Coordinates of C-alpha atoms in Angstrom, one line a residue:
X453 CA 72.6 90.6 166.5
X454 CA 70.0 88.1 165.6
X455 CA 67.6 88.8 162.6
X456 CA 64.7 87.4 164.4
X457 CA 63.4 86.6 168.0
X458 CA 60.5 84.6 168.8
X459 CA 58.6 85.0 172.2
X460 CA 56.3 82.5 173.5
X461 CA 53.9 83.2 176.2
X462 CA 51.2 80.5 177.0
X463 CA 50.0 79.4 173.7
X464 CA 50.8 82.7 172.0
X465 CA 53.9 83.2 169.8
X466 CA 55.1 86.7 168.8
X467 CA 57.7 87.4 166.2
X468 CA 60.2 90.3 166.6
X469 CA 62.1 91.5 163.4
X470 CA 65.6 93.1 164.2
X471 CA 66.1 93.5 160.7
X472 CA 64.0 93.5 157.3
X473 CA 66.8 91.0 155.8
X474 CA 65.2 88.5 157.8
X475 CA 62.7 88.2 155.0
X476 CA 65.3 87.4 152.3
X477 CA 66.5 84.6 154.7
X478 CA 63.4 82.9 154.4
X479 CA 63.1 82.8 150.8
X480 CA 62.4 86.6 149.7
X481 CA 58.8 86.5 151.2
X482 CA 57.0 89.7 151.7
X483 CA 56.4 90.5 155.2
X484 CA 52.4 89.7 154.6
X485 CA 53.6 86.4 152.9
X486 CA 55.7 85.4 156.0
X487 CA 52.8 86.1 158.2
X488 CA 50.7 83.7 156.5
X489 CA 53.4 81.0 156.6
X490 CA 53.9 81.3 160.2
X491 CA 50.3 81.7 161.2
X492 CA 49.7 78.3 159.2
X493 CA 52.4 76.5 161.2
X494 CA 51.2 78.0 164.6
X495 CA 47.7 76.9 163.9
X496 CA 48.8 73.3 162.9
X497 CA 50.5 72.7 166.3
X498 CA 47.7 74.5 168.3
X499 CA 49.3 77.9 169.0
X500 CA 47.9 81.5 168.4
X501 CA 50.1 83.7 166.0
X502 CA 50.3 87.5 167.0
X503 CA 51.7 89.7 164.1
X504 CA 55.1 90.4 164.0
X505 CA 56.5 93.7 165.3
X506 CA 59.9 95.6 165.1
X507 CA 62.2 95.8 168.0
X508 CA 61.7 99.4 169.4
X509 CA 65.2 100.6 169.0
X510 CA 66.2 98.9 165.9
X511 CA 67.2 100.4 162.6
X512 CA 65.9 99.5 159.1
X513 CA 62.8 99.9 157.0
X514 CA 60.4 98.1 159.3
X515 CA 61.1 100.1 162.4
X516 CA 60.8 103.5 160.4
X517 CA 57.1 102.4 159.6
X518 CA 56.2 101.9 163.2
X519 CA 53.7 104.4 164.8
X520 CA 55.7 104.2 168.0
X521 CA 58.7 105.4 166.1
X522 CA 56.8 108.3 164.6
X523 CA 55.2 109.3 168.1
X524 CA 58.6 109.1 169.9
X525 CA 60.8 110.9 167.3
X526 CA 57.9 113.2 166.3
X527 CA 57.8 114.6 169.7
X528 CA 61.5 114.8 170.0
X529 CA 61.7 116.7 166.7
X530 CA 59.0 119.2 167.7
X531 CA 61.2 119.9 170.9
X532 CA 64.3 120.4 168.7
X533 CA 62.4 122.9 166.5
X534 CA 61.0 124.9 169.5
X535 CA 64.6 124.9 171.0
X536 CA 66.2 126.0 167.7
X537 CA 63.9 128.8 167.3
X538 CA 64.7 129.9 170.8
X539 CA 68.4 129.5 170.4
X540 CA 68.9 130.7 166.9
X541 CA 68.4 134.3 168.2
X542 CA 72.0 133.9 169.7
X543 CA 73.8 132.3 166.6
X544 CA 75.7 134.2 163.9
X545 CA 72.6 134.9 161.5
X546 CA 74.2 134.4 158.3
X547 CA 75.7 131.0 157.6
X548 CA 79.4 131.1 157.4
X549 CA 80.0 127.7 155.5
X550 CA 82.0 127.3 152.4
X551 CA 80.6 126.4 149.0
X552 CA 80.0 122.6 148.7
X553 CA 80.6 121.9 152.4
X554 CA 77.8 119.2 152.4
X555 CA 79.2 117.4 149.6
X556 CA 82.6 117.0 151.8
X557 CA 80.9 116.4 154.9
X558 CA 78.2 113.8 154.0
X559 CA 78.7 110.2 152.4
X560 CA 78.6 110.0 148.5
X561 CA 75.8 107.3 148.6
X562 CA 72.8 106.7 150.7
X563 CA 73.0 104.1 153.4
X564 CA 72.0 100.5 152.5
X565 CA 70.4 99.8 156.0
X566 CA 68.3 102.5 157.5
X567 CA 70.0 104.4 160.1
X568 CA 68.8 105.2 163.7
X569 CA 67.2 108.5 164.6
X570 CA 70.2 109.4 166.9
X571 CA 72.6 109.2 164.1
X572 CA 70.2 111.2 161.8
X573 CA 69.7 114.0 164.5
X574 CA 73.3 114.2 165.4
X575 CA 74.0 114.9 161.8
X576 CA 71.1 117.6 161.9
X577 CA 72.9 119.4 164.5
X578 CA 76.6 119.1 163.3
X579 CA 76.4 119.2 159.5
X580 CA 72.8 120.9 158.5
X581 CA 72.5 123.5 161.2
X582 CA 75.9 125.2 160.4
X583 CA 74.8 125.5 156.9
X584 CA 71.6 127.5 157.8
X585 CA 70.9 131.2 157.6
X586 CA 68.4 132.0 160.5
X587 CA 65.4 133.3 159.2
X588 CA 63.5 132.7 162.5
X589 CA 66.3 134.9 164.3
X590 CA 63.7 137.6 164.7
X591 CA 66.0 139.7 166.7
X592 CA 68.6 139.6 163.9
X593 CA 67.0 139.2 160.5
X594 CA 65.9 142.3 158.8
X595 CA 66.6 141.3 155.3
X596 CA 64.0 140.6 152.3
X597 CA 60.4 140.1 153.0
X598 CA 60.7 137.0 155.0
X599 CA 58.1 134.3 155.7
X600 CA 56.6 134.6 159.2
X601 CA 56.1 131.0 160.2
X602 CA 54.1 131.0 163.4
X603 CA 53.9 127.9 165.6
X604 CA 50.2 127.3 164.7
X605 CA 51.0 127.3 160.9
X606 CA 54.0 125.0 161.7
X607 CA 51.5 122.4 163.2
X608 CA 49.2 122.9 160.2
X609 CA 52.1 122.1 157.7
X610 CA 52.7 119.1 160.0
X611 CA 49.2 118.1 159.7
X612 CA 49.2 118.6 155.9
X613 CA 52.0 116.2 155.7
X614 CA 50.4 113.6 158.0
X615 CA 47.1 113.5 156.2
X616 CA 48.9 113.6 152.9
X617 CA 46.0 114.6 150.9
X618 CA 46.3 115.1 147.3
X619 CA 43.4 117.5 146.3
X620 CA 43.5 118.0 142.8
X621 CA 39.6 117.8 142.5
X622 CA 36.7 117.8 144.7
X623 CA 36.1 114.3 145.1
X624 CA 39.8 113.5 145.9
X625 CA 39.0 115.0 149.4
X626 CA 36.1 117.4 149.6
X627 CA 37.5 119.1 152.9
X628 CA 40.6 120.0 151.0
X629 CA 38.8 122.1 148.4
X630 CA 36.1 123.4 150.5
X631 CA 38.4 124.6 153.5
X632 CA 40.4 126.3 150.6
X633 CA 37.3 128.2 149.6
X634 CA 36.2 129.0 153.2
X635 CA 39.6 130.2 154.3
X636 CA 40.2 132.3 151.2
X637 CA 36.7 134.1 151.7
X638 CA 37.8 134.8 155.4
X639 CA 41.1 136.4 154.3
X640 CA 39.5 138.2 151.5
X641 CA 37.1 139.6 153.8
X642 CA 39.9 140.5 156.4
X643 CA 41.8 142.2 153.6
X644 CA 38.7 144.2 152.6
X645 CA 38.6 142.9 149.1
X646 CA 35.9 143.5 146.7
X647 CA 33.0 140.8 146.8
X648 CA 33.8 139.8 143.2
X649 CA 37.0 138.1 144.4
X650 CA 35.2 136.0 147.1
X651 CA 33.9 132.3 146.4
X652 CA 30.8 133.0 148.0
X653 CA 29.9 135.9 145.8
X654 CA 27.3 135.2 143.0
X655 CA 29.7 136.0 140.3
X656 CA 32.5 133.9 138.4
X657 CA 35.1 134.9 140.6
X658 CA 36.9 133.2 143.7
X659 CA 40.1 132.6 145.2
X660 CA 42.8 129.9 145.0
X661 CA 45.9 129.0 146.7
X662 CA 49.2 128.8 144.6
X663 CA 52.6 128.1 145.7
X664 CA 54.1 131.6 145.1
X665 CA 53.4 134.9 143.7
X666 CA 55.5 133.8 140.7
X667 CA 53.2 130.9 140.0
X668 CA 50.2 133.3 140.3
X669 CA 51.7 135.5 137.9
X670 CA 52.4 132.9 135.3
X671 CA 48.8 131.5 135.7
X672 CA 47.1 135.0 135.2
X673 CA 49.2 135.9 132.2
X674 CA 48.7 132.8 130.7
X675 CA 45.1 133.4 131.0
X676 CA 45.4 136.8 129.5
X677 CA 47.5 135.3 126.5
X678 CA 44.9 132.7 125.7
X679 CA 42.2 135.2 125.9
X680 CA 43.9 137.3 123.3
X681 CA 44.8 134.2 121.1
X682 CA 41.1 133.7 120.5
X683 CA 41.5 137.0 118.4
X684 CA 44.2 135.2 116.4
X685 CA 47.0 137.3 117.8
X686 CA 50.4 135.6 117.9
X687 CA 52.0 134.7 121.0
X688 CA 55.5 136.2 120.1
X689 CA 53.6 139.4 119.6
X690 CA 52.0 139.9 122.8
X691 CA 53.4 142.2 125.4
X692 CA 53.0 142.5 129.3
X693 CA 53.8 145.8 130.8
X694 CA 55.5 146.1 134.4
X695 CA 57.5 149.0 135.8
X696 CA 61.3 148.9 136.7
X697 CA 60.3 148.2 140.4
X698 CA 58.1 145.2 139.6
X699 CA 59.4 142.0 141.2
X700 CA 61.4 139.9 138.7
X701 CA 58.7 137.1 138.9
X702 CA 56.6 139.0 136.4
X703 CA 59.3 139.1 133.8
X704 CA 60.1 135.4 134.4
X705 CA 56.4 134.6 134.0
X706 CA 56.7 136.2 130.4
X707 CA 60.1 134.3 129.6
X708 CA 58.2 131.0 130.6
X709 CA 55.1 132.0 128.4
X710 CA 57.1 133.1 125.3
X711 CA 55.7 136.7 125.3
X712 CA 57.3 140.1 125.5
X713 CA 57.8 142.1 128.6
X714 CA 58.2 145.9 128.5
X715 CA 59.6 147.9 131.3
X716 CA 58.0 151.3 132.2
X717 CA 60.4 153.4 133.9
X718 CA 59.8 155.2 137.4
X719 CA 61.4 158.1 139.0
X720 CA 62.2 159.1 142.5
X721 CA 60.1 162.3 142.0
X722 CA 57.2 160.1 141.8
X723 CA 58.0 157.8 144.5
X724 CA 59.0 155.2 142.1
X725 CA 55.3 154.5 141.2
X726 CA 54.4 153.5 137.7
X727 CA 52.5 156.4 136.3
X728 CA 49.6 155.7 133.9
X729 CA 50.5 158.3 131.3
X730 CA 53.8 156.4 130.9
X731 CA 52.1 153.2 130.6
X732 CA 49.6 154.5 128.0
X733 CA 52.5 155.8 126.0
X734 CA 54.2 152.5 126.0
X735 CA 51.1 150.7 124.9
X736 CA 50.2 153.1 122.2
X737 CA 53.9 152.9 120.7
X738 CA 53.7 149.0 120.6
X739 CA 50.3 149.0 119.0
X740 CA 51.5 151.2 116.2
X741 CA 54.6 148.9 115.9
X742 CA 52.1 146.0 115.4
X743 CA 52.3 144.6 118.7
X744 CA 49.7 143.0 121.0
X745 CA 49.2 144.4 124.7
X746 CA 47.7 141.8 126.8
X747 CA 48.3 142.7 130.4
X748 CA 49.7 145.0 133.0
X749 CA 51.2 144.2 136.4
X750 CA 50.7 146.8 138.9
X751 CA 52.4 146.4 142.4
X752 CA 51.1 147.4 145.9
X753 CA 54.4 147.3 148.1
X754 CA 57.3 146.9 145.8
X755 CA 60.3 144.9 146.9
X756 CA 62.9 147.9 146.7
X757 CA 61.0 150.6 148.3
X758 CA 57.4 149.4 149.0
X759 CA 56.1 151.7 146.5
X760 CA 52.4 151.7 145.5
X761 CA 51.4 151.9 141.9
X762 CA 48.2 154.0 141.5
X763 CA 45.5 151.4 140.6
X764 CA 42.8 153.6 139.7
X765 CA 44.4 155.3 136.8
X766 CA 46.3 152.2 135.6
X767 CA 43.0 150.3 135.4
X768 CA 41.5 153.0 133.3
X769 CA 44.4 152.9 130.8
X770 CA 44.2 149.2 130.6
X771 CA 40.4 149.2 130.2
X772 CA 40.7 151.2 126.9
X773 CA 42.7 148.4 125.2
X774 CA 40.9 145.5 127.3
X775 CA 44.4 144.6 128.9
X776 CA 44.3 142.4 132.1
X777 CA 45.3 144.0 135.3
X778 CA 47.1 141.9 137.8
X779 CA 48.2 143.1 141.2
X780 CA 51.0 141.8 142.8
X781 CA 50.5 142.4 146.3
X782 CA 52.8 139.6 147.5
X783 CA 54.0 141.5 150.5
X784 CA 51.9 144.8 150.8
X785 CA 48.7 143.0 150.4
X786 CA 48.6 142.0 154.0
X787 CA 48.5 145.6 155.0
X788 CA 44.9 146.0 153.4
X789 CA 43.7 144.8 156.6
X790 CA 44.4 148.2 158.4
X791 CA 42.0 151.3 157.9
X792 CA 44.8 153.6 157.5
X793 CA 46.2 152.1 154.3
X794 CA 42.8 151.7 152.8
X795 CA 43.4 154.3 150.3
X796 CA 46.4 152.8 148.9
X797 CA 44.3 149.8 147.6
X798 CA 41.7 151.9 145.9
X799 CA 40.7 150.6 142.6
X800 CA 40.7 147.1 143.3
X801 CA 37.2 146.9 142.0
X802 CA 38.6 147.5 138.5
X803 CA 41.4 145.0 138.4
X804 CA 41.3 141.3 136.9
X805 CA 43.3 139.4 139.9
X806 CA 45.2 140.0 143.3
X807 CA 47.8 138.0 144.7
X808 CA 49.0 138.1 148.4
X809 CA 51.6 135.9 149.9
X810 CA 50.4 134.5 153.3
X811 CA 54.0 133.5 153.8
X812 CA 55.2 137.2 153.6
X813 CA 53.2 138.7 156.5
X814 CA 50.2 136.6 157.3
X815 CA 52.1 134.2 159.8
X816 CA 52.2 131.3 157.5
X817 CA 55.5 129.4 156.4
X818 CA 56.1 129.2 152.6
X819 CA 54.4 128.3 150.3
X820 CA 50.9 129.5 150.2
X821 CA 49.9 132.5 147.9
X822 CA 46.5 133.5 147.8
X823 CA 45.3 134.5 144.2
X824 CA 42.0 136.0 143.7
X825 CA 40.4 136.4 140.3
X826 CA 37.4 138.4 139.4
X827 CA 36.4 135.8 136.6
X828 CA 37.7 132.2 136.6
X829 CA 36.6 131.5 133.0
X830 CA 39.8 132.8 131.3
X831 CA 41.9 130.6 133.7
X832 CA 39.8 127.4 133.2
X833 CA 39.9 128.1 129.3
X834 CA 43.7 128.3 129.8
X835 CA 44.2 125.3 131.9
X836 CA 41.4 123.0 131.9
X837 CA 42.2 119.6 130.9
X838 CA 40.2 116.5 132.0
X839 CA 41.6 112.9 131.2
X840 CA 39.1 110.1 131.8
X841 CA 40.7 108.7 134.7
X842 CA 39.9 112.2 136.5
X843 CA 36.1 112.3 135.4
X844 CA 33.6 111.9 138.1
X845 CA 29.8 112.7 138.5
X846 CA 30.4 115.7 141.0
X847 CA 32.7 117.4 138.6
X848 CA 30.6 116.8 135.4
X849 CA 27.5 118.3 137.2
X850 CA 29.3 121.6 137.8
X851 CA 28.3 121.6 141.4
X852 CA 31.8 121.7 142.6
X853 CA 35.1 123.5 142.2
X854 CA 38.1 121.4 141.0
X855 CA 41.2 123.6 141.6
X856 CA 43.5 121.5 139.5
X857 CA 42.1 123.6 136.7
X858 CA 43.2 126.7 138.3
X859 CA 47.1 126.1 138.5
X860 CA 49.9 124.7 136.6
X861 CA 50.6 121.5 138.6
X862 CA 47.7 118.7 138.8
X863 CA 48.7 117.7 142.4
X864 CA 47.6 120.0 145.3
X865 CA 48.6 119.8 148.9
X866 CA 46.1 120.8 151.7
X867 CA 47.9 124.0 152.3
X868 CA 44.5 125.7 153.5
X869 CA 45.1 124.0 156.8
X870 CA 48.0 126.4 157.7
X871 CA 46.1 129.4 156.9
X872 CA 42.9 127.8 158.8
X873 CA 45.0 127.1 161.9
X874 CA 46.3 130.7 161.8
X875 CA 43.0 132.5 161.3
X876 CA 41.5 130.2 164.0
X877 CA 44.5 130.5 166.6
X878 CA 45.1 134.2 166.2
X879 CA 41.9 135.6 165.0
X880 CA 41.7 138.8 163.0
X881 CA 42.4 140.7 166.0
X882 CA 45.8 138.8 166.4
X883 CA 46.5 139.0 162.8
X884 CA 45.9 142.8 162.7
X885 CA 48.0 143.4 165.5
X886 CA 50.9 141.5 164.0
X887 CA 50.7 143.6 160.7
X888 CA 50.4 146.8 162.6
X889 CA 53.5 145.9 164.8
X890 CA 55.7 145.7 161.8
X891 CA 54.6 149.4 160.9
X892 CA 55.1 150.6 164.5
X893 CA 58.7 148.8 164.5
X894 CA 59.6 150.4 161.2
X895 CA 58.4 154.0 162.5
X896 CA 60.5 153.5 165.6
X897 CA 63.8 152.5 163.5
X898 CA 63.2 155.5 161.2
X899 CA 63.0 157.8 163.9
X900 CA 66.6 156.5 165.1
X901 CA 68.1 156.7 161.6
X902 CA 66.7 160.5 161.4
X903 CA 68.2 161.4 164.8
X904 CA 71.6 159.9 163.4
X905 CA 73.8 162.7 161.8
X906 CA 75.6 160.0 159.8
X907 CA 72.5 158.5 158.4
X908 CA 69.6 159.5 156.0
X909 CA 66.3 158.1 155.0
X910 CA 66.3 157.4 151.2
X911 CA 62.4 157.3 150.3
X912 CA 59.4 157.8 152.9
X913 CA 58.9 154.9 155.0
X914 CA 56.4 152.6 153.7
X915 CA 54.7 149.9 155.8
X916 CA 57.4 147.9 157.5
X917 CA 60.3 148.9 155.2
X918 CA 62.8 151.6 156.0
X919 CA 65.4 152.3 153.2
X920 CA 68.4 154.5 154.3
X921 CA 72.1 155.5 153.4
X922 CA 75.2 156.7 154.9
X923 CA 74.7 160.4 154.6
X924 CA 77.1 162.1 152.2
X925 CA 78.8 159.0 151.2
X926 CA 79.4 157.2 147.8
X927 CA 78.5 153.8 146.8
X928 CA 81.9 152.2 147.7
X929 CA 81.1 153.2 151.4
X930 CA 77.5 152.3 151.3
X931 CA 78.9 148.8 150.5
X932 CA 81.3 148.6 153.2
X933 CA 78.9 149.6 155.8
X934 CA 76.5 146.8 154.5
X935 CA 79.5 144.3 154.5
X936 CA 80.6 145.4 158.1
X937 CA 77.1 144.9 159.4
X938 CA 76.7 141.5 157.9
X939 CA 80.2 140.3 159.0
X940 CA 79.2 140.7 162.7
X941 CA 76.5 138.3 162.5
X942 CA 74.4 140.4 164.8
X943 CA 72.1 141.7 162.2
X944 CA 71.1 140.6 158.5
X945 CA 70.3 143.6 156.1
X946 CA 70.4 143.9 152.5
X947 CA 70.7 146.3 149.8
X948 CA 68.7 147.7 146.7
X949 CA 69.3 150.1 144.1
X950 CA 67.0 153.2 143.8
X951 CA 67.7 155.5 140.9
X952 CA 71.1 153.9 140.6
X953 CA 72.2 154.5 144.0
X954 CA 72.7 151.7 146.7
X955 CA 70.2 151.9 149.4
X956 CA 70.2 149.9 152.7
X957 CA 66.9 148.1 153.5
X958 CA 65.9 147.2 156.8
X959 CA 62.4 145.2 156.9
X960 CA 60.8 145.1 160.4
X961 CA 58.1 143.1 162.0
X962 CA 59.2 139.4 162.3
X963 CA 57.2 137.2 164.6
X964 CA 57.8 138.1 168.3
X965 CA 60.0 141.1 167.1
X966 CA 60.5 144.0 169.6
X967 CA 61.5 147.5 169.9
X968 CA 64.5 146.1 171.7
X969 CA 65.4 143.9 168.7
X970 CA 65.0 146.9 166.3
X971 CA 67.3 149.1 168.6
X972 CA 69.8 146.2 168.6
X973 CA 70.1 146.2 164.8
X974 CA 70.3 150.1 164.7
X975 CA 73.1 149.8 167.4
X976 CA 75.1 147.1 165.2
X977 CA 74.7 149.7 162.1
X978 CA 75.8 152.8 164.2
X979 CA 78.6 151.0 165.9
X980 CA 80.1 149.6 162.5
X981 CA 79.6 152.8 160.6
X982 CA 81.8 154.6 163.1
X983 CA 84.3 151.8 163.4
X984 CA 84.9 151.9 159.5
X985 CA 84.5 155.7 159.2

């Protein structure tokens, strides 16, 4: 194949590069430099030079930069994604590849010359797809609290990448900052949050998008630590209080920050909720031992059983000692939009921060965690850093919000586009329907379990989660049942441990999930139980 073609039509010449290596053949010139040389030569003989382009079906660096290449294959990729999300419902839901399969199946080094899309897409089908566990198989995936990546949010994610905005401060792209303020206020109103958490309120509070609930916990616990450090307290003596049902992200945050984490025990008698009296006793004991309590993490919708810590008494205990109260509502927070669950969120007026993962139940793909704070000042004290190259008149005036000071990284993606697309496309009515549908499906599944003489509900059904066991059987049989269901590939469920016993979890409410899908999951469980009985 030739490296370069020259077409002449009338007095116009057009260069077609078939490979960027042609530049090396003309003395290592850049593309712009080569254009200049050819333009001068053409003008000297009375010809018009038209900018070079890349052959439509060629490989290589230059072809990959063409708008036509992006337009054609972008459309093809959207079709691939759509087909995948339809077809994955019929695929074994859990990947069955062996560890390190890709290291054995892909080359040990990257290609020297760029490859064509046909080759890349072929490997996507033959090598990447087999290594996927199909989170979007809503008829088979009942594990974890999965991200619900609706089509509008996927398009918002694509737009985020296409615009490639780095919105660390307001001037970097005003729309990036301001849309975040607006959409988080919309979301806060939808979730019935107190006004103190809204950017539009007169107070010092507001919302900010973090990557995850873990990042959010790290940010607010750092703020709590810095606030106490002003009172000359040593970081190593600081203590954060969590329950034994609190997600591991809270403990990980304390590990990152170099502060202590004290676990408050819960019990099945109290539905695995952290009790204020137990929290107060732990705080008083640590104070007597010369430690410095700084914060407590309460959860509204724990991962294991969807338990709700009582916010009013917990906040009252913490207020006595000036402890920061953070509410991890990563999963359960979405249900604050439903009137019937309003009482579960009583006490938000008394807490310092609240985090809900929009990628858990609010139809957004990972990563978009909405963190709300009643007072931004402790976070700014902990994380503000203003090098000279980022100074600008708008920020100096205090007239704008610079979210770079509300998070650990400097750079920020335009993530609010995902939430904006979802809230515009579905509306609050559509979002509320989706959240309620998960509850309805969980009630339906629980009813099937209760009617089955071989199964029993372990804890009261909460939100969209059902926890159950094989009735009258020990831990070995619970694990056998779980393994048998997973092995079918027809349903993906996981376990947890409550009060030391294995419990099987079924999380309902995936995008487009129906009663037929939930019935299918139950039928797999029932069939496998009777097969291994």
